[in-house]
Amino acid sequence: MTSGAAIEDAARSIRAGRLVAFPTETVYGLGADAADDRAVAAVFEAKGRPRFNPLIVHVAGRGEAEALAVFDDRARRLADRFWPGPLTLVLPRAPASPVSWLASAGLDTLALRWPAHPLAEALIRAAGRPLVGPSANRSGRLSPTTAAHAAAELGQSAAMVLDGGPCRFGLESTVVALGDGLPILLRPGALDADAIEAETGPLAEPAPSAGDEPRPSPGMLLRHYAPDSPLRMGAEAARPGEAMLGFGAVDGDLNLSPSADLAEAAANLFAMLRRLDGRGGIAVAPIPERGLGRAINDRLRRAARG
Ligand code: TXA
Ligand code: MG
């Protein structure tokens, strides 16, 4: 089990931009400072996901959550009823939210949850930061429900694995999006949807997904981030009217990573696309198709298709 000194160590690691696996009541998460682009990129790299999916941001308090996202009455009611606990709320990002754009994969919504586990809460409070925390497994494998499983999956990438014993639920949190219209059940999970409907009335369910593609969106909530300007990949130079997003030696108005470091490029990707958006077009330098480059190219391809 885990001592106060271990929590302090883990919190220092988080503040230094490192990764810490931590227990929650659902499954073990791979934690990192949600406001640190490089740390969030390291989470994607450790999990080996072929694409950037938006991550849940873990907080320890509704007040803290309200600094990150915009709560309406319905969101407040759900948070008061079910937090701390296995409910994740997808809400509009607050204008001054410090959360990394990579954490939300460029979307202007954020998924937030306050986990009901003393070690998770202690870690978030000691770090003084909101934490991203996808399940602490490599992509395509089962979510770990013990510290030993988490260590076997991702012990190499994490500075520490906090041991909180076996997880109470062993199943991920229920994800509900609140926007205009009915709340949408994006992911069934540990909190029974009936309990949520008792508070909100009927939930809408998105159409079933094919394979591991994200579910198609009813409305805007699940759209992938796409710039307004047309995007061109594999560009060696900008054409007239285009803004250039460079990589390595192929320079531009902005450069994802002058040293051609894919983790740095991932960390900068969404924030830089947003900065260059709104011009005639965005030309993006070639990105190698390896490691995090695969996830970067996946996002660029989707954005290029519009
Ligand atoms: O139980 C859990 O939720 C675990 C523990 C560790 O807390 N965490 C977890 O995190 O499962 P993660 O980041 O893997 O969950 C991401 C889920 C995905 O279904 C993702 O599509 C959805 O949350 N999600 C995150 N941000 C979103 C957003 N802005 N809009 C829509 N869905 C979002
Ligand atoms: Mg998972």
CSV table of C-alpha atoms and ligand atoms in Angstrom, one decimal:
chain,number,residue,atom,x,y,z
A,1,MET,CA,0.0,0.0,0.0
A,2,THR,CA,1.0,3.6,-0.3
A,3,SER,CA,2.4,6.1,2.2
A,4,GLY,CA,2.1,9.9,2.4
A,5,ALA,CA,5.8,10.1,1.4
A,6,ALA,CA,5.0,8.1,-1.7
A,7,ILE,CA,2.2,10.5,-2.6
A,8,GLU,CA,4.6,13.4,-2.2
A,9,ASP,CA,7.2,11.7,-4.5
A,10,ALA,CA,4.5,10.9,-7.0
A,11,ALA,CA,3.2,14.5,-6.9
A,12,ARG,CA,6.8,15.8,-7.5
A,13,SER,CA,7.1,13.5,-10.5
A,14,ILE,CA,3.8,14.8,-11.9
A,15,ARG,CA,5.0,18.4,-11.5
A,16,ALA,CA,8.2,17.5,-13.2
A,17,GLY,CA,6.3,16.4,-16.3
A,18,ARG,CA,6.6,12.6,-15.6
A,19,LEU,CA,4.0,9.9,-15.6
A,20,VAL,CA,2.5,8.2,-12.5
A,21,ALA,CA,0.1,5.2,-12.6
A,22,PHE,CA,-2.5,5.7,-10.0
A,23,PRO,CA,-5.5,3.7,-8.7
A,24,THR,CA,-9.1,4.9,-9.1
A,25,GLU,CA,-12.4,3.2,-8.1
A,26,THR,CA,-12.8,2.1,-11.8
A,27,VAL,CA,-9.4,1.1,-13.2
A,28,TYR,CA,-5.8,2.2,-12.8
A,29,GLY,CA,-5.0,5.4,-14.8
A,30,LEU,CA,-1.7,6.6,-16.3
A,31,GLY,CA,-1.5,10.1,-14.8
A,32,ALA,CA,0.2,13.2,-16.1
A,33,ASP,CA,-0.2,17.0,-15.7
A,34,ALA,CA,-3.1,17.8,-17.9
A,35,ALA,CA,-1.8,21.3,-18.5
A,36,ASP,CA,1.6,20.0,-19.7
A,37,ASP,CA,1.6,19.3,-23.5
A,38,ARG,CA,4.8,17.3,-23.3
A,39,ALA,CA,3.6,15.2,-20.5
A,40,VAL,CA,0.3,14.5,-22.3
A,41,ALA,CA,2.3,13.6,-25.4
A,42,ALA,CA,4.3,11.2,-23.3
A,43,VAL,CA,1.1,9.5,-22.2
A,44,PHE,CA,0.1,8.8,-25.8
A,45,GLU,CA,3.6,7.6,-26.6
A,46,ALA,CA,3.6,5.2,-23.6
A,47,LYS,CA,0.2,3.8,-24.6
A,48,GLY,CA,1.3,3.3,-28.2
A,49,ARG,CA,-2.1,4.4,-29.5
A,50,PRO,CA,-2.2,4.8,-33.3
A,51,ARG,CA,-4.4,7.9,-32.9
A,52,PHE,CA,-5.0,10.7,-30.5
A,53,ASN,CA,-8.3,10.2,-28.7
A,54,PRO,CA,-9.3,12.9,-26.2
A,55,LEU,CA,-8.5,12.0,-22.6
A,56,ILE,CA,-10.4,12.4,-19.3
A,57,VAL,CA,-9.1,15.1,-17.0
A,58,HIS,CA,-9.2,14.1,-13.4
A,59,VAL,CA,-9.9,16.7,-10.7
A,60,ALA,CA,-10.5,16.6,-6.9
A,61,GLY,CA,-13.4,19.0,-6.4
A,62,ARG,CA,-16.2,20.7,-8.3
A,63,GLY,CA,-14.7,24.1,-7.9
A,64,GLU,CA,-11.5,22.9,-9.5
A,65,ALA,CA,-13.5,21.4,-12.4
A,66,GLU,CA,-15.4,24.7,-12.9
A,67,ALA,CA,-12.0,26.4,-13.6
A,68,LEU,CA,-11.6,24.1,-16.6
A,69,ALA,CA,-15.0,23.7,-18.1
A,70,VAL,CA,-18.4,25.5,-18.2
A,71,PHE,CA,-21.0,24.0,-15.9
A,72,ASP,CA,-24.7,24.6,-16.5
A,73,ASP,CA,-27.3,23.7,-13.9
A,74,ARG,CA,-27.6,20.2,-15.3
A,75,ALA,CA,-23.9,19.6,-15.0
A,76,ARG,CA,-23.9,21.0,-11.4
A,77,ARG,CA,-26.7,18.7,-10.5
A,78,LEU,CA,-25.0,15.6,-11.9
A,79,ALA,CA,-21.6,16.5,-10.3
A,80,ASP,CA,-23.3,17.1,-6.9
A,81,ARG,CA,-25.1,13.8,-7.1
A,82,PHE,CA,-22.4,11.5,-8.5
A,83,TRP,CA,-19.0,13.1,-7.7
A,84,PRO,CA,-16.7,11.8,-6.5
A,85,GLY,CA,-17.5,8.7,-8.5
A,86,PRO,CA,-17.5,6.9,-11.8
A,87,LEU,CA,-19.2,9.6,-13.9
A,88,THR,CA,-17.3,11.6,-16.6
A,89,LEU,CA,-18.9,14.8,-17.9
A,90,VAL,CA,-18.1,16.2,-21.3
A,91,LEU,CA,-18.6,20.0,-21.1
A,92,PRO,CA,-17.6,23.1,-23.1
A,93,ARG,CA,-14.0,24.1,-22.4
A,94,ALA,CA,-13.7,27.2,-20.3
A,95,PRO,CA,-12.1,30.1,-22.2
A,96,ALA,CA,-9.2,30.3,-19.7
A,97,SER,CA,-8.8,26.6,-19.2
A,98,PRO,CA,-5.1,25.7,-18.9
A,99,VAL,CA,-5.7,22.1,-20.1
A,100,SER,CA,-3.4,21.0,-23.0
A,101,TRP,CA,-5.1,21.0,-26.4
A,102,LEU,CA,-3.5,17.6,-27.0
A,103,ALA,CA,-5.4,16.3,-24.0
A,104,SER,CA,-8.7,17.1,-25.7
A,105,ALA,CA,-7.4,16.2,-29.2
A,106,GLY,CA,-8.1,19.7,-30.3
A,107,LEU,CA,-11.8,19.6,-29.3
A,108,ASP,CA,-13.3,22.6,-27.5
A,109,THR,CA,-15.0,20.3,-25.0
A,110,LEU,CA,-13.4,18.6,-22.0
A,111,ALA,CA,-14.1,15.3,-20.3
A,112,LEU,CA,-13.9,15.7,-16.5
A,113,ARG,CA,-14.2,13.4,-13.6
A,114,TRP,CA,-13.6,13.4,-9.8
A,115,PRO,CA,-12.5,9.9,-8.9
A,116,ALA,CA,-13.7,8.3,-5.7
A,117,HIS,CA,-10.4,6.9,-4.5
A,118,PRO,CA,-8.4,8.3,-1.6
A,119,LEU,CA,-5.1,7.9,-3.4
A,120,ALA,CA,-6.3,9.5,-6.6
A,121,GLU,CA,-7.7,12.4,-4.7
A,122,ALA,CA,-4.5,12.7,-2.6
A,123,LEU,CA,-2.3,12.6,-5.7
A,124,ILE,CA,-4.3,15.3,-7.5
A,125,ARG,CA,-4.3,17.5,-4.5
A,126,ALA,CA,-0.6,17.1,-3.7
A,127,ALA,CA,0.3,17.7,-7.3
A,128,GLY,CA,-1.9,20.7,-7.4
A,129,ARG,CA,-2.8,19.9,-11.0
A,130,PRO,CA,-5.6,18.3,-12.9
A,131,LEU,CA,-4.4,14.9,-14.3
A,132,VAL,CA,-5.1,13.2,-17.6
A,133,GLY,CA,-5.6,9.5,-16.8
A,134,PRO,CA,-6.4,7.0,-19.5
A,135,SER,CA,-6.4,3.4,-18.4
A,136,ALA,CA,-2.8,2.3,-17.6
A,137,ASN,CA,-2.5,-0.3,-20.4
A,138,ARG,CA,-0.9,-0.4,-23.7
A,139,SER,CA,-3.2,0.3,-26.6
A,140,GLY,CA,-5.5,-2.6,-27.4
A,141,ARG,CA,-5.0,-4.4,-24.1
A,142,LEU,CA,-7.2,-4.8,-21.0
A,143,SER,CA,-7.5,-2.0,-18.5
A,144,PRO,CA,-5.5,-2.9,-15.3
A,145,THR,CA,-7.3,-3.2,-12.1
A,146,THR,CA,-4.3,-3.9,-9.8
A,147,ALA,CA,-1.0,-2.1,-9.3
A,148,ALA,CA,0.8,-5.2,-10.5
A,149,HIS,CA,-1.1,-5.3,-13.8
A,150,ALA,CA,-0.4,-1.5,-14.2
A,151,ALA,CA,3.3,-2.1,-13.5
A,152,ALA,CA,3.4,-5.0,-16.0
A,153,GLU,CA,1.7,-2.9,-18.7
A,154,LEU,CA,3.4,0.5,-18.3
A,155,GLY,CA,5.9,0.3,-15.4
A,156,GLN,CA,8.7,1.2,-17.9
A,157,SER,CA,7.1,4.5,-18.8
A,158,ALA,CA,5.9,5.5,-15.4
A,159,ALA,CA,8.1,7.1,-12.8
A,160,MET,CA,6.0,5.3,-10.1
A,161,VAL,CA,3.0,3.0,-9.8
A,162,LEU,CA,0.9,3.9,-6.7
A,163,ASP,CA,-0.6,0.8,-5.1
A,164,GLY,CA,-4.2,1.2,-3.9
A,165,GLY,CA,-5.1,-2.4,-4.1
A,166,PRO,CA,-7.7,-3.9,-6.5
A,167,CYS,CA,-10.2,-1.5,-8.1
A,168,ARG,CA,-13.7,-1.6,-6.7
A,169,PHE,CA,-15.5,-1.5,-10.1
A,170,GLY,CA,-13.0,-2.8,-12.5
A,171,LEU,CA,-14.8,-1.1,-15.3
A,172,GLU,CA,-14.3,2.4,-16.7
A,173,SER,CA,-16.4,5.4,-15.8
A,174,THR,CA,-19.7,6.3,-17.6
A,175,VAL,CA,-19.2,9.2,-20.0
A,176,VAL,CA,-22.0,11.7,-20.6
A,177,ALA,CA,-21.8,14.7,-22.9
A,178,LEU,CA,-23.9,17.8,-22.0
A,179,GLY,CA,-24.5,20.2,-24.8
A,180,ASP,CA,-27.6,21.5,-26.4
A,181,GLY,CA,-30.4,19.1,-26.3
A,182,LEU,CA,-30.5,15.8,-24.5
A,183,PRO,CA,-27.5,14.5,-22.6
A,184,ILE,CA,-25.7,11.9,-24.6
A,185,LEU,CA,-24.4,8.6,-23.2
A,186,LEU,CA,-21.0,8.4,-25.0
A,187,ARG,CA,-19.7,5.4,-23.1
A,188,PRO,CA,-21.6,3.1,-20.8
A,189,GLY,CA,-19.6,2.3,-17.7
A,190,ALA,CA,-19.5,1.8,-14.0
A,191,LEU,CA,-22.3,4.2,-13.2
A,192,ASP,CA,-25.6,2.8,-14.3
A,193,ALA,CA,-27.2,5.0,-16.9
A,194,ASP,CA,-30.6,4.6,-15.2
A,195,ALA,CA,-29.2,6.4,-12.2
A,196,ILE,CA,-28.2,9.3,-14.5
A,197,GLU,CA,-31.6,9.3,-16.2
A,198,ALA,CA,-33.3,9.6,-12.8
A,199,GLU,CA,-31.5,13.0,-12.5
A,200,THR,CA,-31.6,14.3,-16.1
A,201,GLY,CA,-34.5,12.5,-17.9
A,202,PRO,CA,-33.8,10.4,-21.0
A,203,LEU,CA,-30.3,10.1,-22.4
A,204,ALA,CA,-29.6,10.0,-26.1
A,205,GLU,CA,-27.4,7.2,-27.3
A,206,PRO,CA,-25.1,7.7,-30.3
A,207,ALA,CA,-25.3,5.3,-33.1
A,208,PRO,CA,-23.1,2.1,-32.5
A,209,SER,CA,-19.5,2.5,-33.6
A,210,ALA,CA,-17.7,0.3,-36.1
A,211,GLY,CA,-14.6,-1.4,-34.7
A,212,ASP,CA,-12.7,1.1,-32.5
A,213,GLU,CA,-13.6,4.1,-34.6
A,214,PRO,CA,-15.1,6.8,-32.4
A,215,ARG,CA,-18.8,6.8,-32.5
A,216,PRO,CA,-20.4,9.1,-35.0
A,217,SER,CA,-21.6,12.3,-33.4
A,218,PRO,CA,-25.2,13.4,-32.8
A,219,GLY,CA,-24.5,17.1,-33.1
A,220,MET,CA,-21.0,18.5,-32.7
A,221,LEU,CA,-19.8,16.8,-29.5
A,222,LEU,CA,-17.8,13.9,-31.0
A,223,ARG,CA,-16.6,15.6,-34.1
A,224,HIS,CA,-12.9,15.3,-34.6
A,225,TYR,CA,-11.1,18.6,-34.5
A,226,ALA,CA,-10.7,20.0,-38.0
A,227,PRO,CA,-9.3,23.4,-38.9
A,228,ASP,CA,-11.6,25.8,-40.9
A,229,SER,CA,-8.8,26.3,-43.5
A,230,PRO,CA,-8.0,23.5,-46.0
A,231,LEU,CA,-5.0,21.5,-45.0
A,232,ARG,CA,-2.3,20.0,-47.2
A,233,MET,CA,0.1,17.4,-46.0
A,234,GLY,CA,3.6,16.5,-47.1
A,235,ALA,CA,4.3,20.1,-48.1
A,236,GLU,CA,7.9,21.2,-48.7
A,237,ALA,CA,6.9,24.9,-48.9
A,238,ALA,CA,3.8,27.1,-48.6
A,239,ARG,CA,1.9,28.1,-51.7
A,240,PRO,CA,0.6,31.7,-51.9
A,241,GLY,CA,-2.0,32.3,-49.3
A,242,GLU,CA,-1.1,29.3,-47.2
A,243,ALA,CA,0.4,29.3,-43.7
A,244,MET,CA,3.2,26.8,-43.3
A,245,LEU,CA,3.5,24.4,-40.3
A,246,GLY,CA,7.1,23.1,-40.4
A,247,PHE,CA,8.8,20.1,-38.9
A,248,GLY,CA,12.5,19.6,-38.5
A,249,ALA,CA,14.5,21.2,-41.4
A,250,VAL,CA,11.3,22.0,-43.3
A,251,ASP,CA,10.6,25.3,-41.6
A,252,GLY,CA,7.5,27.4,-41.6
A,253,ASP,CA,5.5,30.2,-39.9
A,254,LEU,CA,5.5,27.8,-36.9
A,255,ASN,CA,7.6,24.6,-36.5
A,256,LEU,CA,6.1,21.5,-34.7
A,257,SER,CA,9.7,20.6,-33.7
A,258,PRO,CA,12.8,22.2,-35.2
A,259,SER,CA,14.8,19.2,-33.9
A,260,ALA,CA,12.4,16.7,-35.5
A,261,ASP,CA,11.3,15.3,-32.1
A,262,LEU,CA,8.0,13.5,-32.6
A,263,ALA,CA,6.9,13.9,-28.9
A,264,GLU,CA,7.5,17.7,-29.2
A,265,ALA,CA,5.6,17.8,-32.4
A,266,ALA,CA,2.6,15.9,-30.9
A,267,ALA,CA,2.7,18.3,-27.9
A,268,ASN,CA,2.5,21.3,-30.3
A,269,LEU,CA,0.1,19.9,-32.9
A,270,PHE,CA,-3.3,21.1,-32.0
A,271,ALA,CA,-2.3,24.4,-30.4
A,272,MET,CA,-0.3,25.3,-33.5
A,273,LEU,CA,-3.0,24.2,-36.0
A,274,ARG,CA,-5.3,26.5,-34.1
A,275,ARG,CA,-2.9,29.4,-34.3
A,276,LEU,CA,-2.5,29.0,-38.1
A,277,ASP,CA,-6.2,28.4,-38.8
A,278,GLY,CA,-8.3,31.1,-40.5
A,279,ARG,CA,-5.8,31.9,-43.2
A,280,GLY,CA,-6.2,30.7,-46.8
A,281,GLY,CA,-4.9,27.2,-46.0
A,282,ILE,CA,-2.4,25.3,-43.9
A,283,ALA,CA,0.5,23.5,-45.5
A,284,VAL,CA,2.1,20.9,-43.2
A,285,ALA,CA,5.7,19.6,-43.6
A,286,PRO,CA,6.2,15.8,-44.0
A,287,ILE,CA,6.0,13.9,-40.7
A,288,PRO,CA,7.6,10.5,-40.5
A,289,GLU,CA,5.2,7.6,-40.2
A,290,ARG,CA,6.6,6.0,-37.0
A,291,GLY,CA,5.9,6.2,-33.2
A,292,LEU,CA,3.9,9.3,-32.4
A,293,GLY,CA,4.2,10.3,-36.1
A,294,ARG,CA,1.5,7.8,-36.9
A,295,ALA,CA,-1.0,9.4,-34.6
A,296,ILE,CA,0.0,12.9,-35.9
A,297,ASN,CA,-0.5,11.8,-39.5
A,298,ASP,CA,-3.8,10.1,-38.6
A,299,ARG,CA,-5.1,13.5,-37.3
A,300,LEU,CA,-3.7,15.4,-40.2
A,301,ARG,CA,-5.3,13.0,-42.7
A,302,ARG,CA,-8.7,13.5,-41.1
A,303,ALA,CA,-8.2,17.2,-41.0
A,304,ALA,CA,-7.1,17.2,-44.7
A,305,ARG,CA,-10.3,15.3,-45.7
A,306,GLY,CA,-12.3,18.1,-43.9
B,1,TXA,O1,-12.7,5.1,-15.5
B,1,TXA,C1,-12.2,5.9,-16.2
B,1,TXA,O2,-12.7,6.8,-16.8
B,1,TXA,C2,-10.6,5.7,-16.4
B,1,TXA,C3,-10.0,5.9,-15.0
B,1,TXA,C4,-8.5,5.8,-15.0
B,1,TXA,O3,-10.4,7.2,-14.5
B,1,TXA,N1,-10.1,6.6,-17.4
B,1,TXA,C5,-10.4,6.5,-18.7
B,1,TXA,O4,-9.8,7.5,-19.4
B,1,TXA,O5,-11.0,5.6,-19.2
B,1,TXA,P1,-9.7,7.7,-20.9
B,1,TXA,O6,-9.0,9.0,-21.1
B,1,TXA,O7,-9.1,6.5,-21.6
B,1,TXA,O8,-11.2,7.9,-21.4
B,1,TXA,C6,-11.5,8.6,-22.5
B,1,TXA,C7,-12.9,8.5,-22.9
B,1,TXA,C8,-13.1,8.0,-24.3
B,1,TXA,O9,-14.3,7.3,-24.5
B,1,TXA,C9,-13.1,9.4,-25.0
B,1,TXA,O10,-13.6,9.3,-26.3
B,1,TXA,C10,-14.0,10.2,-24.1
B,1,TXA,O11,-13.5,9.7,-22.8
B,1,TXA,N2,-13.7,11.6,-24.2
B,1,TXA,C11,-12.7,12.3,-23.6
B,1,TXA,N3,-12.7,13.6,-24.0
B,1,TXA,C12,-13.8,13.8,-24.7
B,1,TXA,C13,-14.4,14.9,-25.4
B,1,TXA,N4,-13.9,16.1,-25.3
B,1,TXA,N5,-15.5,14.6,-26.1
B,1,TXA,C14,-16.1,13.4,-26.2
B,1,TXA,N6,-15.5,12.3,-25.6
B,1,TXA,C15,-14.4,12.5,-24.9
B,2,MG,MG,-8.7,2.2,-22.0
